[in-house]
mmCIF file of C-alpha atoms and ligand atoms in Angstrom:
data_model
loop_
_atom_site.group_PDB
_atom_site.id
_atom_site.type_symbol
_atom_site.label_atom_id
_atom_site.label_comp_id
_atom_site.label_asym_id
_atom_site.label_seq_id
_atom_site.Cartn_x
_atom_site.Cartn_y
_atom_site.Cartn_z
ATOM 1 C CA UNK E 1376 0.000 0.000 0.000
ATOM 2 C CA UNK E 1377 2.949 2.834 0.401
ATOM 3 C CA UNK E 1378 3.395 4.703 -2.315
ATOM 4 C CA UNK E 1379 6.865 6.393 -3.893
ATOM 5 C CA UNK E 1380 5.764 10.313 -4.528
ATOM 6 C CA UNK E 1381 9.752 11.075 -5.082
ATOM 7 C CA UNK E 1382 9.663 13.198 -8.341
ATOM 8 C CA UNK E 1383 6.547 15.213 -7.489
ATOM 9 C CA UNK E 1384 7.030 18.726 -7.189
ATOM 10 C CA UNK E 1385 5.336 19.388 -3.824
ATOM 11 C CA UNK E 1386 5.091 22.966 -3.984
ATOM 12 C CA UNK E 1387 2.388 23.484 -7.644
ATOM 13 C CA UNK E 1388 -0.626 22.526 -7.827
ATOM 14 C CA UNK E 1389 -0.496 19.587 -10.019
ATOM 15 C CA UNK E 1390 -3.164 19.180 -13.109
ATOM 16 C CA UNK E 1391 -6.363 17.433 -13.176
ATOM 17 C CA UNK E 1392 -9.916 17.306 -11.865
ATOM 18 C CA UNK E 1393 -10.919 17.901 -8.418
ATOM 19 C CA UNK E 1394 -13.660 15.735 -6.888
ATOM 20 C CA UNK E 1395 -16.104 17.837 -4.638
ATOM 21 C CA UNK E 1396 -17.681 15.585 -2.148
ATOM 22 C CA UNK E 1397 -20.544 17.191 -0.329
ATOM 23 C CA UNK E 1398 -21.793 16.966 3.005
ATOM 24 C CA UNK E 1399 -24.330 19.683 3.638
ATOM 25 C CA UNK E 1400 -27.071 17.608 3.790
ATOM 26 C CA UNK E 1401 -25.563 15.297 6.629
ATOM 27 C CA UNK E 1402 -22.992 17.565 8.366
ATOM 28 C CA UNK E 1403 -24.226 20.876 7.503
ATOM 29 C CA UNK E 1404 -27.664 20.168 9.106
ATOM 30 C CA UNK E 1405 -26.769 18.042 12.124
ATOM 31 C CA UNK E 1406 -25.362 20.807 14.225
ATOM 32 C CA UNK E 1407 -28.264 23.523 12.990
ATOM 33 C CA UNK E 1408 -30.797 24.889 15.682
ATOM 34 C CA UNK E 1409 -33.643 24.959 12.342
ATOM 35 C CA UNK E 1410 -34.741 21.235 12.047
ATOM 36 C CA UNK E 1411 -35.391 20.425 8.591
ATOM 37 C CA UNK E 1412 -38.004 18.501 7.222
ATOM 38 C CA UNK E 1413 -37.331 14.878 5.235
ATOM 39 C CA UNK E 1414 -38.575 16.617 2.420
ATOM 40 C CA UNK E 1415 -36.747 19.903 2.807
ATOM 41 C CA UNK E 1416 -33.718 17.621 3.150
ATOM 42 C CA UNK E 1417 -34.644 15.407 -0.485
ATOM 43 C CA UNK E 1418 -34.916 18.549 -1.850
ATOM 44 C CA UNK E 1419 -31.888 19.910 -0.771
ATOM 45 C CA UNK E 1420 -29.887 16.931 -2.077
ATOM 46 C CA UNK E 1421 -31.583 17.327 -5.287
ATOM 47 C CA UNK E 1422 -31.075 21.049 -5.762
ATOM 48 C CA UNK E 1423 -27.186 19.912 -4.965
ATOM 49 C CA UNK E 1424 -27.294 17.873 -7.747
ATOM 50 C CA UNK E 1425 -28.794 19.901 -9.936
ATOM 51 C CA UNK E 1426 -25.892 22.235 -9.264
ATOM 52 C CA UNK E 1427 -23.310 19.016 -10.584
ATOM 53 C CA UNK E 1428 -22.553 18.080 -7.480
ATOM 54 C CA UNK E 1429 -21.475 14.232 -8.074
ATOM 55 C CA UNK E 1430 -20.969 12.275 -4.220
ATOM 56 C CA UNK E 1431 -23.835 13.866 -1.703
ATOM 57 C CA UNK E 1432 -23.705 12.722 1.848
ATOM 58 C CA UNK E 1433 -27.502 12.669 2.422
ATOM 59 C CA UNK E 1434 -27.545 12.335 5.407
ATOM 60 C CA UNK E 1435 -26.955 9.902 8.739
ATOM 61 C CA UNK E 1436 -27.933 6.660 10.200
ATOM 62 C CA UNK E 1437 -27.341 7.731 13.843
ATOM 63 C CA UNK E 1438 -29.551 8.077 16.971
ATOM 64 C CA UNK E 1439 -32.297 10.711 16.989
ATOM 65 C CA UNK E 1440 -31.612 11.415 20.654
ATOM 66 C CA UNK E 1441 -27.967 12.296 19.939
ATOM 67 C CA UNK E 1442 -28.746 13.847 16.665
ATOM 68 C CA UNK E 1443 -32.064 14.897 16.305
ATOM 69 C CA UNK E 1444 -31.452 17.099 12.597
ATOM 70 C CA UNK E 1445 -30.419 13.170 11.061
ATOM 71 C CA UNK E 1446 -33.970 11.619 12.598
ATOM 72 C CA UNK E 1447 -35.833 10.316 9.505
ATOM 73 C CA UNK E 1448 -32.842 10.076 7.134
ATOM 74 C CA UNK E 1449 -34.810 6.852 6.120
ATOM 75 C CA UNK E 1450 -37.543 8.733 4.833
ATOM 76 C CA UNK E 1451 -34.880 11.074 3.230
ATOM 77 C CA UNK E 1452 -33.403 8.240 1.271
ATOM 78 C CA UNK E 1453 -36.846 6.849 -0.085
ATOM 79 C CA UNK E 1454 -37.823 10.033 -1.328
ATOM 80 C CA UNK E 1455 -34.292 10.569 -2.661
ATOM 81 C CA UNK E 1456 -34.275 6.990 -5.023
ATOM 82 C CA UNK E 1457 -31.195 6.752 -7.277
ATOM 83 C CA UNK E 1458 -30.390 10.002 -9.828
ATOM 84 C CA UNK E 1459 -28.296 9.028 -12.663
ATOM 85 C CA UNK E 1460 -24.721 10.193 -12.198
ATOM 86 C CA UNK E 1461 -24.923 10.820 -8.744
ATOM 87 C CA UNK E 1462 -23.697 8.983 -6.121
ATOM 88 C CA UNK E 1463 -25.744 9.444 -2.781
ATOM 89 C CA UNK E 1464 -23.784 8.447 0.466
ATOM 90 C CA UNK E 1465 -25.017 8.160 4.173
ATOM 91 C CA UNK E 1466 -23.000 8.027 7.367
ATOM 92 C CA UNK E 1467 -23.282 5.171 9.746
ATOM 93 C CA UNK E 1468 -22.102 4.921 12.967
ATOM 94 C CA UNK E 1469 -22.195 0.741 13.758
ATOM 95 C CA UNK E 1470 -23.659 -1.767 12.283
ATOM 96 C CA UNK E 1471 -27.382 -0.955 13.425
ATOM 97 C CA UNK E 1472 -26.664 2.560 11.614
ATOM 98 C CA UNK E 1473 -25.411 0.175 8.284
ATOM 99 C CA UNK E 1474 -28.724 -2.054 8.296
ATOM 100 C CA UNK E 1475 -30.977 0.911 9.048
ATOM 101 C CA UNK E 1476 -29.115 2.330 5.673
ATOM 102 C CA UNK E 1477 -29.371 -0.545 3.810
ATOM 103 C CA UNK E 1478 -32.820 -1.285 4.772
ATOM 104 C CA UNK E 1479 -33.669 2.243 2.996
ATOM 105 C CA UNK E 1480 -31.960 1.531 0.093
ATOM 106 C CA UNK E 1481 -28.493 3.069 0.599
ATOM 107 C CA UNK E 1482 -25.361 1.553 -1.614
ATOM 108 C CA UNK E 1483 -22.541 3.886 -0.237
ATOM 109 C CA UNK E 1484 -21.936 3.969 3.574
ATOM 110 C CA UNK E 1485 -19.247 5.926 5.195
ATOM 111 C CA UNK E 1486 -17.731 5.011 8.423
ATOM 112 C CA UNK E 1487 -16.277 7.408 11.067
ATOM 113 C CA UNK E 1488 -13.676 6.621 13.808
ATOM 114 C CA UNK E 1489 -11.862 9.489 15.856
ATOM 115 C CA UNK E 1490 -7.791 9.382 16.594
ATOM 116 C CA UNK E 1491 -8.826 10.707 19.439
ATOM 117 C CA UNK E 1492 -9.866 8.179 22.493
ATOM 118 C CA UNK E 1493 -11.878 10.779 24.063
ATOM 119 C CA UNK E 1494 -13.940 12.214 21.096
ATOM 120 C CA UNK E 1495 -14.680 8.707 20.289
ATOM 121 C CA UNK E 1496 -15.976 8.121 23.036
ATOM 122 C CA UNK E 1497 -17.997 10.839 23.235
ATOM 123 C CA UNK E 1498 -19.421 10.853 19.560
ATOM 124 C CA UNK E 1499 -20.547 7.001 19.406
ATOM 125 C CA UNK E 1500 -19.855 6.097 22.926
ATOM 126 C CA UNK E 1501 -17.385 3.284 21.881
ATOM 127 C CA UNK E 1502 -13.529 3.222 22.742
ATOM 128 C CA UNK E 1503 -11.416 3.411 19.217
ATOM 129 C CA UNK E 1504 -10.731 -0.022 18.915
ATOM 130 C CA UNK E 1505 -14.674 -0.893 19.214
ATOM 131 C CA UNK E 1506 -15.346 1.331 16.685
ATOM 132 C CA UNK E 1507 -12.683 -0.080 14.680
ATOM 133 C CA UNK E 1508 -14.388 -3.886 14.873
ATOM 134 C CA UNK E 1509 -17.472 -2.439 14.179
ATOM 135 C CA UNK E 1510 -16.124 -0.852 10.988
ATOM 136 C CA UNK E 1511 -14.439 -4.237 10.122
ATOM 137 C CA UNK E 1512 -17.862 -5.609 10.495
ATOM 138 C CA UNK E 1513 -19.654 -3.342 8.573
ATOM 139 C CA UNK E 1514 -16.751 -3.451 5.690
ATOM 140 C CA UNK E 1515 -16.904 -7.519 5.422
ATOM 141 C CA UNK E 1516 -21.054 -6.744 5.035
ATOM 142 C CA UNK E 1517 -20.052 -3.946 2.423
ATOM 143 C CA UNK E 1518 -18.298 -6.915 0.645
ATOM 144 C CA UNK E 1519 -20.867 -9.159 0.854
ATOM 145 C CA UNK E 1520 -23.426 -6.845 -0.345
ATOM 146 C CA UNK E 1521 -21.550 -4.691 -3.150
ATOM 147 C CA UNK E 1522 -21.975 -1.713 -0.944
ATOM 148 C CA UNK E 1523 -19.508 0.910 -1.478
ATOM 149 C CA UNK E 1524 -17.198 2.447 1.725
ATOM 150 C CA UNK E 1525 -15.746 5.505 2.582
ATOM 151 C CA UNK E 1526 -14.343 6.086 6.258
ATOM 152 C CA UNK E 1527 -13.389 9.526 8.084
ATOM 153 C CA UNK E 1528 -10.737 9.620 10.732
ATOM 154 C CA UNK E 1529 -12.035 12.888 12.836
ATOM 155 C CA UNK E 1530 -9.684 14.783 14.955
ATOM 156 C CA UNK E 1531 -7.272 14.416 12.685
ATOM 157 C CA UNK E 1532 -6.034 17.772 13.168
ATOM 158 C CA UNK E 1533 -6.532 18.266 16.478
ATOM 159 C CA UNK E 1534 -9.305 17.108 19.349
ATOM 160 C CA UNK E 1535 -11.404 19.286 21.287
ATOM 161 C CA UNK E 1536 -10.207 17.171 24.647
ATOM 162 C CA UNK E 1537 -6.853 16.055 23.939
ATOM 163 C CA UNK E 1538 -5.254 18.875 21.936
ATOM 164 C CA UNK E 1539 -2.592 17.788 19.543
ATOM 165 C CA UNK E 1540 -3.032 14.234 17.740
ATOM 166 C CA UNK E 1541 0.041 12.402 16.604
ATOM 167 C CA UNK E 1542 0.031 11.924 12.506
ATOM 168 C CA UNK E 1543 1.298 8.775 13.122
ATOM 169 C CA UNK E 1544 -2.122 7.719 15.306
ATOM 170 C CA UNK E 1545 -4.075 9.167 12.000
ATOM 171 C CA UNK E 1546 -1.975 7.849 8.998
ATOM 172 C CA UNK E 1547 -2.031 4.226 10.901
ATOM 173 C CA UNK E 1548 -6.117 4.572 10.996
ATOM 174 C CA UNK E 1549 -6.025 5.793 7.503
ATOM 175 C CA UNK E 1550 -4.168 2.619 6.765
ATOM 176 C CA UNK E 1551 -5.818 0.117 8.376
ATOM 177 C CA UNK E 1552 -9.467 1.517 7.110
ATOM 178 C CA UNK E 1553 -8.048 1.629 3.757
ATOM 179 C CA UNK E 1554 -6.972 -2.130 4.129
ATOM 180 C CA UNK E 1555 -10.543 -2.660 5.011
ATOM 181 C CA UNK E 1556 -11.624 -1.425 1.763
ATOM 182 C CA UNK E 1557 -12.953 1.831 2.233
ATOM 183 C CA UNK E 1558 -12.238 3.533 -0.998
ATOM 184 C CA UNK E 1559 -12.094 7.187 0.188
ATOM 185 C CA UNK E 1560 -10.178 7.796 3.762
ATOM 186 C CA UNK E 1561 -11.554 11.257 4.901
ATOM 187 C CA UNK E 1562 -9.131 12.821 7.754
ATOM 188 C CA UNK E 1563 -11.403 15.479 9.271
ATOM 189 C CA UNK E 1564 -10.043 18.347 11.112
ATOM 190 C CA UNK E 1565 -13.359 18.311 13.282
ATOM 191 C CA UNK E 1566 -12.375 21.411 15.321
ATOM 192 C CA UNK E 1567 -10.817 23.449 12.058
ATOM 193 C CA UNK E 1568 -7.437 23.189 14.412
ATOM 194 C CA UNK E 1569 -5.095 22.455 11.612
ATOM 195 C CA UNK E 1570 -2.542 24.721 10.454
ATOM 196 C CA UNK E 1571 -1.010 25.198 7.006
ATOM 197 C CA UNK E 1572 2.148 23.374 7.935
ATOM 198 C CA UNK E 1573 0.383 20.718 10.032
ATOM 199 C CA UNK E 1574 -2.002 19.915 7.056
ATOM 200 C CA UNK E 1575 0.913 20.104 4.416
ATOM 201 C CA UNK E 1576 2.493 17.689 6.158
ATOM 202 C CA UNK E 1577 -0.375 15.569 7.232
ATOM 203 C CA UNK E 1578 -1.514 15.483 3.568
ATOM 204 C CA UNK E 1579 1.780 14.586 1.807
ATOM 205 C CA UNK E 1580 2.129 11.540 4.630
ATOM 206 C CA UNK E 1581 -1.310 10.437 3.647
ATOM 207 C CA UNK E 1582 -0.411 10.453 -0.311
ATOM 208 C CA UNK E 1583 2.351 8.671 0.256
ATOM 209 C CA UNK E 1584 0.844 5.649 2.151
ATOM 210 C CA UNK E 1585 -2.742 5.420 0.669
ATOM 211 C CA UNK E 1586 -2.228 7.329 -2.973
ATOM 212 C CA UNK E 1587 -4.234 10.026 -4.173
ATOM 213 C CA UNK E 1588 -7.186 8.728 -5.257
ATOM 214 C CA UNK E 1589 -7.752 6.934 -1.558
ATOM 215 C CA UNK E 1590 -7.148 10.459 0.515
ATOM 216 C CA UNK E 1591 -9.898 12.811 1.079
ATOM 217 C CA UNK E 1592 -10.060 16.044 3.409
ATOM 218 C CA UNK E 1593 -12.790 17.461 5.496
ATOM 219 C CA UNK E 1594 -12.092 20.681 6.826
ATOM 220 C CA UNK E 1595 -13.964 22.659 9.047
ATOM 221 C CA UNK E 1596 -13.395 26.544 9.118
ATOM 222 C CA UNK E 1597 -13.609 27.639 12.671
ATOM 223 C CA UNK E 1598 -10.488 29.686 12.750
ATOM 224 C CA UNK E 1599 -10.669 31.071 9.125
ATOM 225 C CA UNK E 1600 -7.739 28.901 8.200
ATOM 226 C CA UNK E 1601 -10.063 26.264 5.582
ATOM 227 C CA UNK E 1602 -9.380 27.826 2.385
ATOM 228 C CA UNK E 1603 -5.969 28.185 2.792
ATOM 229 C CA UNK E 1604 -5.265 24.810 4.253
ATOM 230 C CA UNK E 1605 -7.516 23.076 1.038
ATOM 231 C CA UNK E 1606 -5.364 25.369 -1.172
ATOM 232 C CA UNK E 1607 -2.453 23.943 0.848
ATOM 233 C CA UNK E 1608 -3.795 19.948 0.659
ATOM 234 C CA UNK E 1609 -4.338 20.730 -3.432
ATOM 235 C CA UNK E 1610 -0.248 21.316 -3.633
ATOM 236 C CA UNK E 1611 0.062 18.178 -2.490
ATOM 237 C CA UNK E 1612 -1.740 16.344 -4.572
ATOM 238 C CA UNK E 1613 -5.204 15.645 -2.484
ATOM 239 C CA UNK E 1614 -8.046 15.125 -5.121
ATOM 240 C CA UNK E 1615 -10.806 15.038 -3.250
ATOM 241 C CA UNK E 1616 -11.946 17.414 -0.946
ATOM 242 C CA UNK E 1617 -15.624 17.834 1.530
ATOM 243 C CA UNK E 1618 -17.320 20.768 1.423
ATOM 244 C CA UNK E 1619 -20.794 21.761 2.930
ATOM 245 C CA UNK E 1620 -23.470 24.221 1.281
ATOM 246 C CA UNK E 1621 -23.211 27.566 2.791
ATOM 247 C CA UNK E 1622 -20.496 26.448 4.895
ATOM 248 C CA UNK E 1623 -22.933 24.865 7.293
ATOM 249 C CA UNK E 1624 -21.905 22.570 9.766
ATOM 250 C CA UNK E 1625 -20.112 20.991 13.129
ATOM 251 C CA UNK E 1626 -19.622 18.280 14.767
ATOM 252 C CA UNK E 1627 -22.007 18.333 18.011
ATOM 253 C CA UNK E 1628 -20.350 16.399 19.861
ATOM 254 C CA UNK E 1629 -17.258 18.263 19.260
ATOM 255 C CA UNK E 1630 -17.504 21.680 21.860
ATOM 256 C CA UNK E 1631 -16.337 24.737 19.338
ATOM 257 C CA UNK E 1632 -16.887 22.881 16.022
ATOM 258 C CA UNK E 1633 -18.249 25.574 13.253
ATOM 259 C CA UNK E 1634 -19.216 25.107 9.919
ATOM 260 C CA UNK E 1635 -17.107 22.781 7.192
ATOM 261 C CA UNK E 1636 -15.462 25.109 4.504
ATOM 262 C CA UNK E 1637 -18.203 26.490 2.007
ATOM 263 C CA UNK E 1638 -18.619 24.251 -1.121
ATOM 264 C CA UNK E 1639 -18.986 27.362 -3.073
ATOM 265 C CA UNK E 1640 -16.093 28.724 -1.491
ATOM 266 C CA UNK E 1641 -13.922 25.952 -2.658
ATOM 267 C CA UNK E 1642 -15.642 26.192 -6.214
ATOM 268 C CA UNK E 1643 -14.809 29.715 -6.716
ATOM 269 C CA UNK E 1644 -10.585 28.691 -5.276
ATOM 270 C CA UNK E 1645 -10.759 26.018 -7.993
ATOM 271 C CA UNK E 1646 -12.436 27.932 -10.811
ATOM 272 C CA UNK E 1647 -10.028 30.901 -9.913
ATOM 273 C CA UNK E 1648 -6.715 27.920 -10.274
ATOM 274 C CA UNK E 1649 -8.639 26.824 -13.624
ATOM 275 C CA UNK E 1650 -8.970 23.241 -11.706
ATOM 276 C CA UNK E 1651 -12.455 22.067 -13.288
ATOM 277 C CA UNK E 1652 -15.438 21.107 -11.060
ATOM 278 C CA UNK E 1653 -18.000 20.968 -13.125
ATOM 279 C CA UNK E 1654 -20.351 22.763 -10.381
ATOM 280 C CA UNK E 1655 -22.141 25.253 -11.056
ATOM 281 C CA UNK E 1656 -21.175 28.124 -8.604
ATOM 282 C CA UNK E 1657 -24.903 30.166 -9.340
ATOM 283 C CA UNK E 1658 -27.131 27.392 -8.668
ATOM 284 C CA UNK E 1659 -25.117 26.827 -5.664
ATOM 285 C CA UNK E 1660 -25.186 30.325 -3.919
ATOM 286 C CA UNK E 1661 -28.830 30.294 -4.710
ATOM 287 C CA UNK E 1662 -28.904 27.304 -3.151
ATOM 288 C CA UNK E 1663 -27.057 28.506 -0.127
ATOM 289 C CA UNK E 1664 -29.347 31.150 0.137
ATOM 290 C CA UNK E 1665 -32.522 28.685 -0.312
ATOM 291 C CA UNK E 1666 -31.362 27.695 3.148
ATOM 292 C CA UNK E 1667 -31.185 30.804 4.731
ATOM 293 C CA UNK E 1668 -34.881 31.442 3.617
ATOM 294 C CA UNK E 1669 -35.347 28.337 5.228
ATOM 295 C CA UNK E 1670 -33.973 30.003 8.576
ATOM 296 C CA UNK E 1671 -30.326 28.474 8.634
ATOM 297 C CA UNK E 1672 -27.320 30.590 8.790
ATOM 298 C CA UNK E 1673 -24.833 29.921 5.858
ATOM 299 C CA UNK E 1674 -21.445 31.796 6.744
ATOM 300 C CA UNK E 1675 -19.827 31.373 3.216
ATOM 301 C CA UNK E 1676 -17.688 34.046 2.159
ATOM 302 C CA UNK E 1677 -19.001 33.658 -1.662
ATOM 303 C CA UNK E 1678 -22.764 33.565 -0.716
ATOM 304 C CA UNK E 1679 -22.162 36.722 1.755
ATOM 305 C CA UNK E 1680 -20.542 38.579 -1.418
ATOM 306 C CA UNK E 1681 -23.222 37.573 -3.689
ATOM 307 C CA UNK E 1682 -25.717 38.501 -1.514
ATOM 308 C CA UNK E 1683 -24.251 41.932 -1.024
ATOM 309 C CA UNK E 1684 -23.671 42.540 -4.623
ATOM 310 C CA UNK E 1685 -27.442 41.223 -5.586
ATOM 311 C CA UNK E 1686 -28.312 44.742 -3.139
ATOM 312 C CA UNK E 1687 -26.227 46.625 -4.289
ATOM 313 C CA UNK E 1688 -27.533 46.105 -7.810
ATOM 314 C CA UNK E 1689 -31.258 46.543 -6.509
ATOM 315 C CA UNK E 1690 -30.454 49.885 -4.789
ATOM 316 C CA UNK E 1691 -28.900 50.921 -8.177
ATOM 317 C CA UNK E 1692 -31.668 50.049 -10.088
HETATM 318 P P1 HMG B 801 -25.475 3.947 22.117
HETATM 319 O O1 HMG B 801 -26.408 4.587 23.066
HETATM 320 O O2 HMG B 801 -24.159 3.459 22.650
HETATM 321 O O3 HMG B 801 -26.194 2.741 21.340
HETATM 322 O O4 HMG B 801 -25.196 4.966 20.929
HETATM 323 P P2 HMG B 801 -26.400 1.244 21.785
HETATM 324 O O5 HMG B 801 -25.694 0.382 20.811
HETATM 325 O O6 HMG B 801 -26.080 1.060 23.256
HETATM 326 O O7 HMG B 801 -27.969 1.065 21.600
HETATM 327 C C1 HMG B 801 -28.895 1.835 22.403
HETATM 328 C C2 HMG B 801 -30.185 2.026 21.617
HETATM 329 O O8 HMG B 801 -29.913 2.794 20.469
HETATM 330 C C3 HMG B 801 -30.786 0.707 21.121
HETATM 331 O O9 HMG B 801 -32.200 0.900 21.103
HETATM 332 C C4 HMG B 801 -30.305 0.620 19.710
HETATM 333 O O10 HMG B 801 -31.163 -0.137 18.880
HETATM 334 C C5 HMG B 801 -30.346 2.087 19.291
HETATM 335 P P3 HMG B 801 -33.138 0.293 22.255
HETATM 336 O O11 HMG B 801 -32.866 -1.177 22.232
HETATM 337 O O12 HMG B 801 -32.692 0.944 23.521
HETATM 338 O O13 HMG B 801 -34.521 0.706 21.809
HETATM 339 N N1 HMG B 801 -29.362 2.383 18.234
HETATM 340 C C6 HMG B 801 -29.641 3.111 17.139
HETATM 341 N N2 HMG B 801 -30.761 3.741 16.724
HETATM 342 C C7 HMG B 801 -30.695 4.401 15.542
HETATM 343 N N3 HMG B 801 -29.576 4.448 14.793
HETATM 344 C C8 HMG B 801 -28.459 3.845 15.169
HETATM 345 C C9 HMG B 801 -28.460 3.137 16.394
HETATM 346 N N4 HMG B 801 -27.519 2.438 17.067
HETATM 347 C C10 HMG B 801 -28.085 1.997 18.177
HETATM 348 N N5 HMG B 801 -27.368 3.886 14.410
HETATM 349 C C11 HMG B 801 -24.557 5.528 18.678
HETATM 350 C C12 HMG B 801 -24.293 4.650 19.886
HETATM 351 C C13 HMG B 801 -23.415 5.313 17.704
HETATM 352 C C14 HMG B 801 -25.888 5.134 18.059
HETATM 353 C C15 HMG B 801 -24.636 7.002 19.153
HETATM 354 O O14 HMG B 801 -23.451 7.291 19.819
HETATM 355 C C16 HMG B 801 -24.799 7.973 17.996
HETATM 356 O O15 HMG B 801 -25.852 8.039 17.369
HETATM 357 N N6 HMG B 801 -23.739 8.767 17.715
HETATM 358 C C17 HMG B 801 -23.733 9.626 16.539
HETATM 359 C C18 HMG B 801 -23.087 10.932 16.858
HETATM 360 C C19 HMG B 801 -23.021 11.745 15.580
HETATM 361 O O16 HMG B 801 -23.849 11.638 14.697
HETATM 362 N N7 HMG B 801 -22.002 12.616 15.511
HETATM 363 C C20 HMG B 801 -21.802 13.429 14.343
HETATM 364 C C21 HMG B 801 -21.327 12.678 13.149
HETATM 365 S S1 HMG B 801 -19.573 12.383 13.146
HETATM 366 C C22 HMG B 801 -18.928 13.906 12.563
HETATM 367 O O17 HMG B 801 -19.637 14.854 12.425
HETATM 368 C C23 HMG B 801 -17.478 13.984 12.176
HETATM 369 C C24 HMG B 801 -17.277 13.995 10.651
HETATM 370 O O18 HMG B 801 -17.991 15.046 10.042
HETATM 371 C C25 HMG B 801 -15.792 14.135 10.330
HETATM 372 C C26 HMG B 801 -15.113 15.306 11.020
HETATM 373 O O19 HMG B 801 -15.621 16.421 11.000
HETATM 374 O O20 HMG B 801 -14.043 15.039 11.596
HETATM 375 C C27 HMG B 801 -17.756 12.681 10.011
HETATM 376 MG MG1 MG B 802 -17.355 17.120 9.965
#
């Protein structure tokens, strides 16, 4: 599985696409005060689409009593079906998560463990390692059933109650998930804790072990750092990147967790670096702002500008 990345010139970005995956409609939503409805949520998934967004997270498998925004992603997923060229993921936690999934018709499942003990415990109540037989239970079942599998390592940046994580901890997670057969490894800096140089080097470690197609990174903006650390990841060769509507999102049972970095945000970095996306960056800031009719709060730098610039033009008119 370790990769030779010798020759590549770490410091350009180097060509080719960039694979947006989107998780507004799963992480975006579960930390919101506004409750959305199973249809508002099917309809936000489709407007996503609509927009060419290509892998949508539509939502989780989880407890309603932890995660009360994620109750009724069943219903979500029925009224979702399959859209051509679109591949719609869900999170599960364990195994009764996977079967609740696959009972409503999900094919793509993505797994979450934390490097950190602690926030392990605290987000599926499970110490590391019991997560980590769950996952290997829930990947054989994948197998068995042709069900694709994507896995997050949270905290992989930094944890809300043990501070610094050692890369090591993360990349060895990464590995072992990937062995598994997940076919994305997402390292999530949960907390938006990660700094340019952490992330560069967190990044090339992960590129080298698992390749590029295999490494994927979820970064939440708490500290404003987001953009620069995906611009940072993209140097080094990461392909595929999350990215949440509006930049809507958090982790609630990580204390201090804001939103993930803007989707349209990212867009606008990648159409600016001539990287295509095939998104379209319109239908997405009017999709942003769908939301915030809806009563959410999206805190994306490109919405707030287009919003701004849609007054200005009124006033002038
Ligand atoms: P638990 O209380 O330990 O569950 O919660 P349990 O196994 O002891 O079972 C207790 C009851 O819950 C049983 O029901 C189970 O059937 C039921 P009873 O017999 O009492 O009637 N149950 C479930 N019900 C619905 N869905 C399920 C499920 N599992 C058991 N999946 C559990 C364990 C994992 C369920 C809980 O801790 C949980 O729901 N945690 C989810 C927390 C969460 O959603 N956090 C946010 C997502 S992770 C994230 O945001 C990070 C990420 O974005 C990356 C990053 O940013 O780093 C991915
Ligand atoms: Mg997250």
């Amino acid at each position: 599985m370790v990769r030779s990345n010798q020759n590549r010139s770490p410091r350009r970005m180097p060509p080719g696409t960039v694979t947006l995956y989107e998780v507004g409609p799963r992480d975006g939503l579960q930390n919101e005060p506004t409750l959305l409805s199973p249809d508002q949520r099917a309809e936000l998934v489709q407007r996503l689409a609509a927009c060419g967004l290509r892998d949508i997270e539509i939502g989780s498998f989880v407890h309603p009593r932890w995660v009360p925004q994620m109750a009724e992603t069943d219903r979500v997923a029925e009224l979702l079906g399959e859209r051509e060229g679109v591949r719609f993921w869900a999170l599960v936690p364990n195994v009764k998560g996977y079967e609740l999934a696959v009972e409503a018709g999900v094919r793509r499942v993505a797994v979450v463990v934390s490097a950190s003990e602690t926030h392990n415990r605290k987000n599926l109540n499970r110490s590391r390692e019991e997560s980590m037989a769950e996952i290997a239970r829930i990947a054989r079942a994948c197998r068995e059933s042709g069900v694709a599998l994507r896995a997050y390592v949270s905290t992989a940046l930094g944890c809300p109650y043990e501070g610094a994580i050692d890369e090591g901890e993360v990349i060895g997670l990464a590995e072992r998930l990937a062995e598994l057969g997940a076919v994305q490894v997402s390292l999530g800096d949960t907390i938006g804790a990660g700094t340019p140089r952490a992330v560069r080097r967190l990044a090339r470690l992960a590129i080298e072990r698992l390749g590029p197609e295999r490494v994927a990174l979820h970064l939440h903006d708490t500290r404003g750092l987001g953009l620069v650390n995906a611009y940072i990841a993209l140097e080094e060769g990461v392909r595929i990147l999350d990215g949440s509507v509006g930049g809507l999102g958090g982790c609630p049972y990580a204390p201090g967790a804001a939103g993930n970095v803007a989707t349209e945000d990212l867009v606008q970095l990648l159409d600016g670096e001539g990287v295509p996306t095939e998104v379209d960056l319109d239908a997405l800031v009017e999709t942003a702002l769908w939301l915030e009719r809806l009563g959410l709060q999206p805190a994306s730098r490109y919405a707030r500008f287009r919003r701004a610039s849609c007054r200005h033009d009124k006033e002038e008119r």
